[in-house]
Amino acid sequence: MATSADRPHDLLIKKACLADAEGNIDLAIRDGVIAALAPNISEPATETIDAAGGLVTCSFVEPHFHLDKCLSRPLVGAITPEEAFARAHEAKIHFTVADVEARASEALRLAVAQGIGHMRAQCDVDYATKLISFEGLLRARERFADAIDLEIVAFPQEGMVKDAEAPGLLREALAGGADAVGGLPEAELNVDDQRRHVALVLDIAAETGVPVEMHCDYMDHAELKTLAMLAAGTLERGLQGRVTASHCNALANYSDDEAKAVIEQVKQAGISVAVLPVANLQMLGGPKRTPYNRGSSRVKELLDAGINVAAGSDSMFDIWYRFNRLDPVETGYIACLSAGMRTDEEVQTAFDMVTARAARMVGKAAAISVGAPADLVVHGVSNIVQVLRNLPGRRLHIKNGRVVGGQDSSNWCIR
Ligand SMILES: [Zn+2]
C-alpha cells in the first residue's frame, strides 16, 4: 500500500540558515508541516526553493493592528491624539461592510507579502459602527483564510460605561466569531468609570473563556493608572496568562519606584505587554518642540522582570497614525531603536518581539522543528542583524507549506 512517504515532498527548501544551527540545512515540507530537517536532503520534491544561505525564520506575528480602521484617514483628516479620542466615531459612521472588507483586504494583501502569518486585529464594536466593522472583517478573514490566520478582538473603542450599547455588542461579536475581547479604559470620563470598564471587560472574558487584550495607559501621562487596574482585576478573577496589555506608554513616566511596583503586579498577573512604538513615537511626546516623553514603554524593565513583550504596528493611515506599511521587520527595528536595545542579545530579543514573543502572546508556538507547521519566512540575508539592516529586504512567505507571498528589493545585498 502506498504511504505518504512514497510520494515527493511538497516543498524542499535548500541551503537554509537557521538562527540556532551551524551550517546550512535543508527543510522538507509535506502536508503543511516540516517533515524533515537535515544538511542534504536528496529526496524528490514537487517544488524546490534555493535559500542560498538565507535565514529561515518562523513567519511574523502582528500582535496588535486596527484592521477595521486602516486606510480611513481621508474620512476625518489630520488631528491630534486628544482629538482622535474625541472624534474617532466620525470616521466610523461612514463605514459599510463592503468598505471595511475592501480596506482590510488591501492591508491583508500587504501583510501576507511581508511575511505575516498571524494577525491579531482590533475591531471596533460600539454604538457608532455596531457590528458593521466586525462583519467586514469576517468577510476579509474568509477571503484570506489560506494565507493568514486572522484573530479578531472585539474592541469597545467608545467605552463600556460611556457607551451603554458596547457590552451587549461585544457579547454578540464573541458569539458570532470574534476571538478575544478588547478594552480602552481611557475612553471613559473618570477614574471610577475606567475601573468599571476594566471590570466589565474582564467579567466578559471570565464568562466566555476568551483572551483579553486591553489598551492601557496609552497617553504619556503619569497620572494614568489603567495598567495597574488591569493587573489587579486579572489577579482577582484568576485570569493569569490570558491577558495582554497594549501601549503602556504612561509606565515610562511613572517614578522608578512606582514603575517597579506596577511591573511586579503585571508579572504576578501573567500579563503580556504589546508595545506599539511605530505609531506611538509619532503621536506622543508632549507639547514641547522636542519630545520629552516618548511614545514607548519601559521595555527593558518589563523584559528584565520576565514579562513577555511583543511589538506591533497599531495603525496604518487612519486618524491615529498616517504611515506604516505593515512590515514587521520595520516594527522590530523601531522597537529596537526606541527601547535602546544595543547588545547582540537585545537585538535578537527585538526580532523575537515580532516573531516568537508575539506568537506566544497570541497563544501560538513558534518553532522550526520536525512536525511543526511550515509557516516560514525565507530571508535574502543570513542573520538577524542583516535582515534589520537591509530593510525592506528580500523575503519569501510560506504558509502551510505553500508560497503565499514575498517581496524583492533592489537594495538587498549583504550577507
Ligand atoms: Zn491600539
mmCIF file with all atom_site columns, C-alpha atoms and ligand atoms in Angstrom, residues 64 66 122 155 215 218 246-247 276 314-315, ligand 1:
data_model
loop_
_atom_site.group_PDB
_atom_site.id
_atom_site.type_symbol
_atom_site.label_atom_id
_atom_site.label_alt_id
_atom_site.label_comp_id
_atom_site.label_asym_id
_atom_site.label_entity_id
_atom_site.label_seq_id
_atom_site.pdbx_PDB_ins_code
_atom_site.Cartn_x
_atom_site.Cartn_y
_atom_site.Cartn_z
_atom_site.occupancy
_atom_site.B_iso_or_equiv
_atom_site.pdbx_formal_charge
_atom_site.auth_seq_id
_atom_site.auth_comp_id
_atom_site.auth_asym_id
_atom_site.auth_atom_id
_atom_site.pdbx_PDB_model_num
ATOM   1  C  CA . HIS A 1 64  ? -1.877  44.485 17.527 1.00 0.00 ? 64  HIS A CA 1
ATOM   2  C  CA . HIS A 1 66  ? -6.531  48.166 13.918 1.00 0.00 ? 66  HIS A CA 1
ATOM   3  C  CA . GLN A 1 122 ? -8.635  45.006 16.726 1.00 0.00 ? 122 GLN A CA 1
ATOM   4  C  CA . PHE A 1 155 ? -12.876 46.315 20.860 1.00 0.00 ? 155 PHE A CA 1
ATOM   5  C  CA . HIS A 1 215 ? -5.292  49.236 25.676 1.00 0.00 ? 215 HIS A CA 1
ATOM   6  C  CA . TYR A 1 218 ? -1.976  54.962 26.054 1.00 0.00 ? 218 TYR A CA 1
ATOM   7  C  CA . SER A 1 246 ? -1.094  47.127 24.917 1.00 0.00 ? 246 SER A CA 1
ATOM   8  C  CA . HIS A 1 247 ? 0.649   50.518 24.596 1.00 0.00 ? 247 HIS A CA 1
ATOM   9  C  CA . LEU A 1 276 ? 3.413   49.917 19.653 1.00 0.00 ? 276 LEU A CA 1
ATOM   10 C  CA . ASP A 1 314 ? -1.057  49.551 15.729 1.00 0.00 ? 314 ASP A CA 1
ATOM   11 C  CA . SER A 1 315 ? -2.435  51.692 12.905 1.00 0.00 ? 315 SER A CA 1
HETATM 12 ZN ZN . ZN  B 2 .   ? -4.415  50.032 19.543 1.00 0.00 ? 1   ZN  B ZN 1
#
